Coordinates of C-alpha atoms in Angstrom, one line a residue:
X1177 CA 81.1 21.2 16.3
X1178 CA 80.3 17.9 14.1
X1179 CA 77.9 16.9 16.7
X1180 CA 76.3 19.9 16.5
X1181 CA 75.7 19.7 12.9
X1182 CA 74.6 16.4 12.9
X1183 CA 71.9 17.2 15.3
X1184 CA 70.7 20.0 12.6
X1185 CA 70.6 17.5 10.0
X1186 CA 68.8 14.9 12.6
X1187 CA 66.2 17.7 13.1
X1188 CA 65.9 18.9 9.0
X1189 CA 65.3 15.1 8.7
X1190 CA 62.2 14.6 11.0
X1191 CA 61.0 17.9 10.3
X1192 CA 60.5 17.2 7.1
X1193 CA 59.2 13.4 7.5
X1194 CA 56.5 15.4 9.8
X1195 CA 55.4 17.4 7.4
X1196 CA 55.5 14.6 4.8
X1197 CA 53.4 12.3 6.9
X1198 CA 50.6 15.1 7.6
X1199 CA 50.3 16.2 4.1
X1200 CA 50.0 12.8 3.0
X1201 CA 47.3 12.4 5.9
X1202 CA 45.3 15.4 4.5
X1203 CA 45.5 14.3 0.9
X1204 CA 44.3 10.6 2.0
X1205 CA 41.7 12.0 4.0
X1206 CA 40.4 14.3 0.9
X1207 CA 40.4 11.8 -1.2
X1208 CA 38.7 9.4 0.8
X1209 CA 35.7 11.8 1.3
X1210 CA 35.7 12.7 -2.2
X1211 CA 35.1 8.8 -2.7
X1212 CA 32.4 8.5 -0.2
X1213 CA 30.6 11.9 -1.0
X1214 CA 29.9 10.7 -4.9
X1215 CA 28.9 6.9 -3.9
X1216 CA 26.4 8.6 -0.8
X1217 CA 22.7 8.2 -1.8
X1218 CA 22.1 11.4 0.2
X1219 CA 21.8 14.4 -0.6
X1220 CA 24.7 16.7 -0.4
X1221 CA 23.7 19.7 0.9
X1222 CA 21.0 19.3 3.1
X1223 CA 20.5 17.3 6.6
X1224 CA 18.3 14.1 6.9
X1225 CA 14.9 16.1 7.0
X1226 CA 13.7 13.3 8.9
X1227 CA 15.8 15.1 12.3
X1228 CA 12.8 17.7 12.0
X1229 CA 10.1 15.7 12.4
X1230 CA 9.2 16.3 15.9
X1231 CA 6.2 13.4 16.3
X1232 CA 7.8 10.2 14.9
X1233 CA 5.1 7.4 15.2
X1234 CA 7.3 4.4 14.5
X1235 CA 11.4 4.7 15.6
X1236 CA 14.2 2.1 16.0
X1237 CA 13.4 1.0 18.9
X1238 CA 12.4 -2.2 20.3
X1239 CA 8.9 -0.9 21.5
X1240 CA 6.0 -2.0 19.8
X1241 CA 4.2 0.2 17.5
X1242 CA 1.3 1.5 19.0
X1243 CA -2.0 2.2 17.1
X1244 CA -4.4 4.8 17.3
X1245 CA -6.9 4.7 19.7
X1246 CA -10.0 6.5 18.6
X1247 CA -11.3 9.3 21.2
X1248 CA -14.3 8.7 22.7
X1249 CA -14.0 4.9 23.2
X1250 CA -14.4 3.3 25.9
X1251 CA -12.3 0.2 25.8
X1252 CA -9.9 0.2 28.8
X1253 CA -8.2 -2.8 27.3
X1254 CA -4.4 -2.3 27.4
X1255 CA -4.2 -4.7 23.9
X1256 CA -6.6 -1.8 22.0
X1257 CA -3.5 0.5 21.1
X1258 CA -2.7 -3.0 18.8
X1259 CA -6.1 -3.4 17.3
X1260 CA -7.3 -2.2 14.1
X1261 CA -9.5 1.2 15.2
X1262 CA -11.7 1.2 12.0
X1263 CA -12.1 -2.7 12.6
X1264 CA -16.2 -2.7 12.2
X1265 CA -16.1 -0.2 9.3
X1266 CA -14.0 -2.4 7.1
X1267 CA -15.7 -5.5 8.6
X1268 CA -19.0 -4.5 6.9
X1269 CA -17.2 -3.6 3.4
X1270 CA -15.8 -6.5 3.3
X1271 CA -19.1 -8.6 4.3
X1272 CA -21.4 -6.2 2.2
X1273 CA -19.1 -4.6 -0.6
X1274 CA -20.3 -1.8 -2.8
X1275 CA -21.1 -3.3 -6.3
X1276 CA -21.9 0.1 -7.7
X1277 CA -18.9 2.9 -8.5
X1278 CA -18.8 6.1 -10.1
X1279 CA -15.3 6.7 -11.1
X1280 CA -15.6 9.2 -13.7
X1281 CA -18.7 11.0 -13.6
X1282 CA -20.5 11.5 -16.7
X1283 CA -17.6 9.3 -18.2
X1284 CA -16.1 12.1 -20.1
X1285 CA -12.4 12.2 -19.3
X1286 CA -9.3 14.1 -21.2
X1287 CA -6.8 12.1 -21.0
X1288 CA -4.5 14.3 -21.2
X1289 CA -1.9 15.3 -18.5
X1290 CA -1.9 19.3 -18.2
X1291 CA 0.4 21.4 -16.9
X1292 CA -1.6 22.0 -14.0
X1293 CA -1.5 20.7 -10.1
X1294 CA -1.7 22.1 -6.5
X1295 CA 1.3 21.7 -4.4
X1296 CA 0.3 21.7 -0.8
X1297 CA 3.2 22.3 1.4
X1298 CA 1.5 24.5 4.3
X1299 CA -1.4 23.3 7.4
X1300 CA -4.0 25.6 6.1
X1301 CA -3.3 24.3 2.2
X1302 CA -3.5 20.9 3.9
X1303 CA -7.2 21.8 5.2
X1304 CA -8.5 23.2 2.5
X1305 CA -7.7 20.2 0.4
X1306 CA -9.2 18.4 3.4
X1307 CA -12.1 19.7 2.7
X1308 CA -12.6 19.4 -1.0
X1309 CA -11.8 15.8 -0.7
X1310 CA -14.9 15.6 2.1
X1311 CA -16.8 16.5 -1.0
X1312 CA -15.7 14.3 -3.4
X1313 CA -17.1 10.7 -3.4
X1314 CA -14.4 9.0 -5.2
X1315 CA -10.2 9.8 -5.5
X1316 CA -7.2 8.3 -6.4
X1317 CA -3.9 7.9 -4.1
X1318 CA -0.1 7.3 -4.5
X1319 CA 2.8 7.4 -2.3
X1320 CA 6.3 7.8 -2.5
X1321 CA 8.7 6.3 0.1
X1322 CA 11.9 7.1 0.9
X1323 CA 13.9 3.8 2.0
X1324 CA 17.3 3.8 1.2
X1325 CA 19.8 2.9 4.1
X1326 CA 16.9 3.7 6.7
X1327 CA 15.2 1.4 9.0
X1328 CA 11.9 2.0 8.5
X1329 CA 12.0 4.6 5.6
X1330 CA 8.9 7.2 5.6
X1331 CA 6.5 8.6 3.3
X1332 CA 8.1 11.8 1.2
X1333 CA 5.3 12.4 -0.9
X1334 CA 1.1 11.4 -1.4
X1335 CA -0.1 12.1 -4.4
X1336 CA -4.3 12.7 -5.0
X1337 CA -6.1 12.9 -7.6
X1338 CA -9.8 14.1 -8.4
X1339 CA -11.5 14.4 -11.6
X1340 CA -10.7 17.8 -11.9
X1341 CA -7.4 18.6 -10.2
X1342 CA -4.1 17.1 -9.2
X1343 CA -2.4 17.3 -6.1
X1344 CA 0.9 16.0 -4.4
X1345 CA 1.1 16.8 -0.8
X1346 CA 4.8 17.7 0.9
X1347 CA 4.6 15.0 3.6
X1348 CA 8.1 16.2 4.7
X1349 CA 6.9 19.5 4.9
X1350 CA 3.8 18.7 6.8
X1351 CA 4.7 15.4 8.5
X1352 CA 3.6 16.2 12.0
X1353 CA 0.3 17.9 10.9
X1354 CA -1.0 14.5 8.5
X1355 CA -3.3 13.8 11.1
X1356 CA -5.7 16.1 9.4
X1357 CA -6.3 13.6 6.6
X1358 CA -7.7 11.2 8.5
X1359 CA -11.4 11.7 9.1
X1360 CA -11.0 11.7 4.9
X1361 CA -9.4 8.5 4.5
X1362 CA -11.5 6.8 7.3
X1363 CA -14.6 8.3 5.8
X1364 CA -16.6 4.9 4.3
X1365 CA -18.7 6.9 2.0
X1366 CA -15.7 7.6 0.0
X1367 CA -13.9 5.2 -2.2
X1368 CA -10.1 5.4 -2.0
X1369 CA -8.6 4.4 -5.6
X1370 CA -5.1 2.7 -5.7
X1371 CA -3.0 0.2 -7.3
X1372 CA -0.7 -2.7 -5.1
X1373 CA -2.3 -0.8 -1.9
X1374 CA -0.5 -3.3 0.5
X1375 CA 2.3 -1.3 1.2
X1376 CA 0.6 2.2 0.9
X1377 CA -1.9 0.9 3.7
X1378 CA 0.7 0.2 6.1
X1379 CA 2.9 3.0 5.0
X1380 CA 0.4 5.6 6.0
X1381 CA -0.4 4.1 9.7
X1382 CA 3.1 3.8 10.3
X1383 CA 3.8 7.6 9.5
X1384 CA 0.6 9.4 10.8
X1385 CA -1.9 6.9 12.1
X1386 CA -3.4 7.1 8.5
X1387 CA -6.2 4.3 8.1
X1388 CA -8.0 3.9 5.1
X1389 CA -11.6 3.0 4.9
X1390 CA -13.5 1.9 1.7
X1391 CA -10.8 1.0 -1.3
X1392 CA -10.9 -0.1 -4.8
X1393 CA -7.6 -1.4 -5.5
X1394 CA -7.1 -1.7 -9.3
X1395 CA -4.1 -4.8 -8.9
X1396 CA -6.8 -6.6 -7.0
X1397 CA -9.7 -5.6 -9.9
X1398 CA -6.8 -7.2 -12.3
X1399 CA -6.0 -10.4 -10.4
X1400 CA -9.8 -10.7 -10.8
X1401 CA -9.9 -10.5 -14.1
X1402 CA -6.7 -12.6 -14.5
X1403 CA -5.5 -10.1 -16.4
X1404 CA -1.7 -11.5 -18.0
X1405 CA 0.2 -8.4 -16.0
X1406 CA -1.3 -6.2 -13.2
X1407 CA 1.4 -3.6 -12.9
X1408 CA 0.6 -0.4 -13.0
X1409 CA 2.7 0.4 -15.6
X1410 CA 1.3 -2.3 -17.8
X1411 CA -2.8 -0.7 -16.6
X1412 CA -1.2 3.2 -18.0
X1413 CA 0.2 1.6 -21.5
X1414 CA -2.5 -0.6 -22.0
X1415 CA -5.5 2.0 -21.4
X1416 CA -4.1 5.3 -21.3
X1417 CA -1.2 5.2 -24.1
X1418 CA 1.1 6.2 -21.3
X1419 CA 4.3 5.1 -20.8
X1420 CA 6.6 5.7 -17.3
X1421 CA 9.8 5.4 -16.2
X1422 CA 9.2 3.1 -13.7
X1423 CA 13.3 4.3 -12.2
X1424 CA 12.0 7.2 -11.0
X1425 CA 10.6 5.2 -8.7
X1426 CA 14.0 4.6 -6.6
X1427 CA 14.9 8.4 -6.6
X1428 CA 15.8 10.5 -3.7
X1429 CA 12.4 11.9 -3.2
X1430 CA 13.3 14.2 -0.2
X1431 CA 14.5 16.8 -2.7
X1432 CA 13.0 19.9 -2.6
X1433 CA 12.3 21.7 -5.2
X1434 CA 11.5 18.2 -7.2
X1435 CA 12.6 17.8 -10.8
X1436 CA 10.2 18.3 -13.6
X1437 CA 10.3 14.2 -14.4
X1438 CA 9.4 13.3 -11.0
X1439 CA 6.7 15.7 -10.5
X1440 CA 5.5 14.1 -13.9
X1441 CA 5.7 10.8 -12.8
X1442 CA 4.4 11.0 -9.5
X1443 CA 1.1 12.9 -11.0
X1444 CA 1.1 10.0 -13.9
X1445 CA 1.0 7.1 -11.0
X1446 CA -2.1 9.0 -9.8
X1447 CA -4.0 11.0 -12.4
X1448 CA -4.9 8.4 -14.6
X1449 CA -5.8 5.8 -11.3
X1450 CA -9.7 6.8 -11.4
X1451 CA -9.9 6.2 -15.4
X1452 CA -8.3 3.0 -15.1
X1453 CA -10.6 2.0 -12.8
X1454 CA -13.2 2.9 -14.7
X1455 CA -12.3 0.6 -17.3
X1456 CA -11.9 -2.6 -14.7
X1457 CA -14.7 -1.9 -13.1
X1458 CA -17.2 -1.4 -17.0
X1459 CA -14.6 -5.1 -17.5
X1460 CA -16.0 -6.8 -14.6
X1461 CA -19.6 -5.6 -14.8
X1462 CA -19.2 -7.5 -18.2
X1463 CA -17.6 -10.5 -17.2
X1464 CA -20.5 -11.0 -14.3
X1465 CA -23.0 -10.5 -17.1
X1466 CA -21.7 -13.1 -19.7
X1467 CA -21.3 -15.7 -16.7
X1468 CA -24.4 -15.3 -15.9
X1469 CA -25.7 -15.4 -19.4
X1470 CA -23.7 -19.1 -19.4
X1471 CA -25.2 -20.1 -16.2
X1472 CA -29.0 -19.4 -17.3
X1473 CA -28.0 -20.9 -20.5
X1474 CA -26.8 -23.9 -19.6
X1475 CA -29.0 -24.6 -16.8
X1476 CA -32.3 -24.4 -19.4
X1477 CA -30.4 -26.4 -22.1
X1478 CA -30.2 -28.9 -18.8
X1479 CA -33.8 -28.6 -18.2
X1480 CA -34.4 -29.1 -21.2
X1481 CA -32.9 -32.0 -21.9
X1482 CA -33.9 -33.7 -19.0
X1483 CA -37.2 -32.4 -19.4
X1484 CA -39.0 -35.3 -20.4
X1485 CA -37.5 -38.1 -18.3
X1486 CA -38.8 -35.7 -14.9
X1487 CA -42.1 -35.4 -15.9
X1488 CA -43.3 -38.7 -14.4
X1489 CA -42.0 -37.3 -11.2
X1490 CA -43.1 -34.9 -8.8
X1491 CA -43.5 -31.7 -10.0
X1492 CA -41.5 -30.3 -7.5
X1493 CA -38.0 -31.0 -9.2
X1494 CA -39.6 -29.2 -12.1
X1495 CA -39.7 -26.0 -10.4
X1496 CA -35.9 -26.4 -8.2
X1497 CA -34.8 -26.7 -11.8
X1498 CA -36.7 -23.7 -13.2
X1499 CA -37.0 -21.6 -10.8
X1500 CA -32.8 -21.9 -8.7
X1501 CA -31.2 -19.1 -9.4
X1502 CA -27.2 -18.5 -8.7
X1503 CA -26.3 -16.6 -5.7
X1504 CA -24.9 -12.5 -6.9
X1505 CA -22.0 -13.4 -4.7
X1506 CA -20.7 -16.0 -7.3
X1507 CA -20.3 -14.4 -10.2
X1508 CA -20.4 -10.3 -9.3
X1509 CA -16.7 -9.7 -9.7
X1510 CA -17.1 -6.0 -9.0
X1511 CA -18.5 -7.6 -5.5
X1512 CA -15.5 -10.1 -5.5
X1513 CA -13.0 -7.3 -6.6
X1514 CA -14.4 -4.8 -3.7
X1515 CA -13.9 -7.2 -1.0
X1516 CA -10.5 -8.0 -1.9
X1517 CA -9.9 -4.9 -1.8
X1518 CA -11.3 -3.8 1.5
X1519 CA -9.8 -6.6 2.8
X1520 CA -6.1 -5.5 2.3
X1521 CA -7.9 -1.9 5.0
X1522 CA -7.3 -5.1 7.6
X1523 CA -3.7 -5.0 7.4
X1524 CA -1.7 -3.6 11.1
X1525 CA 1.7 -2.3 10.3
X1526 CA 4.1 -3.9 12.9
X1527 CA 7.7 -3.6 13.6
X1528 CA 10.0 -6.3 13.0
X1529 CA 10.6 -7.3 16.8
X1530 CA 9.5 -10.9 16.5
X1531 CA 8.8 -12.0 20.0
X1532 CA 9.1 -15.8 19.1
X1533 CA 10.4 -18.0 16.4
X1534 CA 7.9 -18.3 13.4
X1535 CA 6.1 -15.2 14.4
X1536 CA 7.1 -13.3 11.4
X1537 CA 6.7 -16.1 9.4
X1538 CA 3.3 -16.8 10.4
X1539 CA 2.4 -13.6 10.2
X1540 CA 3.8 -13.5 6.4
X1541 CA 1.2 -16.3 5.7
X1542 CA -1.8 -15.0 7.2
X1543 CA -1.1 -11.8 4.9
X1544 CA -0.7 -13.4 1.8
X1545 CA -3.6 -15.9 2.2
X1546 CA -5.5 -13.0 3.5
X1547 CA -4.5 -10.3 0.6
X1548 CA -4.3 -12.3 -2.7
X1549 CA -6.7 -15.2 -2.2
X1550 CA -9.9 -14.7 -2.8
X1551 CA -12.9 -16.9 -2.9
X1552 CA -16.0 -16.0 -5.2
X1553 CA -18.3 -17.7 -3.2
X1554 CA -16.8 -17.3 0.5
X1555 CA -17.1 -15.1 3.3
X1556 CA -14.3 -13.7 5.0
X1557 CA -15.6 -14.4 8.7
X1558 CA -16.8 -18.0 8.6
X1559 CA -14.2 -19.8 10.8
X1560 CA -13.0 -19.3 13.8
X1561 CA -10.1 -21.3 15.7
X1562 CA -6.9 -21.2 17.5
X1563 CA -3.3 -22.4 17.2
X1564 CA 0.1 -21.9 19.0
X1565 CA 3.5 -21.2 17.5
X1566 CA 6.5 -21.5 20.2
X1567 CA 5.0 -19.1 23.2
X1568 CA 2.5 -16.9 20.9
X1569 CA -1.2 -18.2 20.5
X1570 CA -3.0 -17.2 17.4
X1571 CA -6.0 -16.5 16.6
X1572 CA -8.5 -17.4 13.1
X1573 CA -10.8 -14.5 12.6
X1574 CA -11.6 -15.6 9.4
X1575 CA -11.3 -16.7 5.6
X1576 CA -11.0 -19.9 3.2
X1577 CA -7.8 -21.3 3.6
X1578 CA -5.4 -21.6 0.9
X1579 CA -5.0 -25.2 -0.2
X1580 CA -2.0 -24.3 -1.9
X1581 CA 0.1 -23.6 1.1
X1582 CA 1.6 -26.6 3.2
X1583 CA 1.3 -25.6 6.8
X1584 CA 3.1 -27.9 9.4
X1585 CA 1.0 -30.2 11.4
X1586 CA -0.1 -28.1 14.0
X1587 CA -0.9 -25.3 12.0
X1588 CA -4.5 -26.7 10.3
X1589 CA -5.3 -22.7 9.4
X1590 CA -4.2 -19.6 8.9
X1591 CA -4.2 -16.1 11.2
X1592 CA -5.2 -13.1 11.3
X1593 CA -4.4 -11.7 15.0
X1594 CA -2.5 -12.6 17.9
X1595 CA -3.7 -12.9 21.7
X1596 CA -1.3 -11.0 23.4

């Protein structure tokens, strides 16, 4: 009979450590998702949109990225899926840049940002802003990434802007349709307007094999000008009276509906783009005019002076003196801001699956030589040359090099492309 009992109390005992232990389980477990639910930069109700997309250009993998290849061509090369397919187009931008830009038309421009824009979330939206862009000579572009904990991040919104409507484009939405913008964006006889287009550029091939084709890019208009900030922020306060909340920027911009501050500021980054421009581009027309006005200047005060003391001599010197003039290239710095520019269109997004030591590095060089040095009186394809780095042989396709970098011995210049 005892032992009976004390197998009863035995059994009370564990049964109730049991359901002690499996409560406590539950409430840990609760807890710890609680935790991890407010700290996630996701959003909470909705799945990674990104599992939609169903033609993903650039994934984890360790396969190189592979770049469009233009239809109709006839290049049999196995290396042309890795070559710049707008190559020749940009080649002659940046060799012969426009000089000449109308930003604004008639120069008349309210300043002020209505309540109105297009959202385009469907194809046949898509096409029909397609073709009022085809129209338009001139617009201005912005993009919003989405990067946090993700590989390679992707594009959730573009933003374009004419001067007579706004429009931000649902590149979630739409993702595997983007192709249709490109015969815009690749069209030369339209300027594509943005600001720090370095990462836009290689944002937009990654996602849809987006290439763009004739740029002004206002950072590059600033550096230029050696204007004391080039921000865009700084550009909006300092000509538009606008002010942004540049925080915004890090937001999760795969929500859908967006907030009315993000819609805001994603039309702000892009509304005002072709105004500003504007401006740098009247600034730089001036600066080229009073450089030349010191050039002719100084050169007759020269002549002038040493008038006297060449007239014994043939007469020839007379006329080299009177009649040299300074080469456009020199001192346009709408010329020099244009090709800088249309140099950053040069640019091949590339995953980070570096073959051989230094390759990244290397390539991280070439970019920045390439992107923010500029020379006033150089052309971008007047060397040629090779050099090795481990396994991987290089190859100059052009540019000054930058004096201010110290290369290692057996790197004498800097790259452009690989041979493969």
């Amino acid at each position: 009979m005892e032992s009976k009992e004390k197998i009863k109390i035995v059994f009370t005992i564990a049964c109730f450590a049991a359901i002690s232990i499996f409560f406590t389980t539950q409430y840990r477990k609760h807890r710890r998702h609680k935790r991890q639910s407010q700290n996630s930069c996701y959003l909470k109700t909705e799945p990674k949109p990104q599992n939609a997309f169903k033609r993903v250009l650039a994934d984890n993998s360790y396969a190189p990225f592979k770049h469009l290849k233009l239809s109709g061509s006839y290049d049999n090369n196995e290396n042309s899926s890795f070559e710049h397919p707008y190559k020749a187009e940009i080649d002659a931008l940046v060799n012969s840049p426009p000089v000449e830009f109308d930003f604004v038309g008639d120069g008349n421009v309210d300043l002020k940002l209505s309540d109105s824009y297009v959202w385009i979330e469907t194809e046949s939206h898509l096409q029909k802003l397609v073709d009022v862009l085809s129209k338009e000579r001139v617009f201005g572009v912005d993009t919003e990434q989405h990067s946090f904990r993700s590989f390679l991040g992707f594009t959730a919104l573009i933003q374009i802007s004419t001067n007579r409507q706004d429009y931000l484009v649902d590149t979630i939405a739409l993702h595997d349709v983007m192709g249709i913008f490109r015969p815009v964006f690749a069209n030369p006889a339209i300027c594509k307007v943005f600001h720090g287009a370095d990462n836009d550029v290689l944002w937009l091939q990654r996602d849809f094999h987006i290439y763009i084709v004739n740029l002004f890019d206002t950072a590059k208009a600033c550096e230029v000008l050696a204007k004391p900030q080039k921000s865009l922020a700084y550009l909006l306060e300092e000509y538009c009276g606008v002010t942004t909340n540049k925080q915004l920027q890090r937001e999760d911009w795969r929500q859908r509906p967006l907030p009315v501050e993000m819609v805001e500021y994603a039309r702000t980054d892009a509304h005002y783009l072709l105004y500003i421009a504007h401006c740098l581009a009247s600034e730089l027309m001036q600066q080229a005019n009073g450089r030349m006005w010191h050039f002719q200047k100084d050169r007759s005060m020269l002549f002038v002076t040493f008038a006297e003391k060449l007239l014994h001599q043939d007469s020839k010197y007379l006329s080299l003196s009177e009649n040299s003039t300074c080469p456009d290239d020199k001192f346009h710095f709408v010329l020099e801001a244009s090709r800088r520019s249309n140099a950053i269109c040069l640019q091949l997004f590339s995953k980070e699956t570096e073959a051989s030591p230094g390759e990244s590095a290397a390539s991280s060089i070439m970019s920045r030589n390439l992107n923010d040095q500029g020379s006033l009186s150089a052309s971008f394809h007047d060397t040629q040359g090779l050099f090795e780095t481990g396994d991987r042989r290089w190859e100059i396709v052009g540019g000054p090099i930058n004096s201010e970098i110290v290369f290692p011995e057996q790197l004498s210049r800097f790259c452009f492309a690989a041979n493969r």
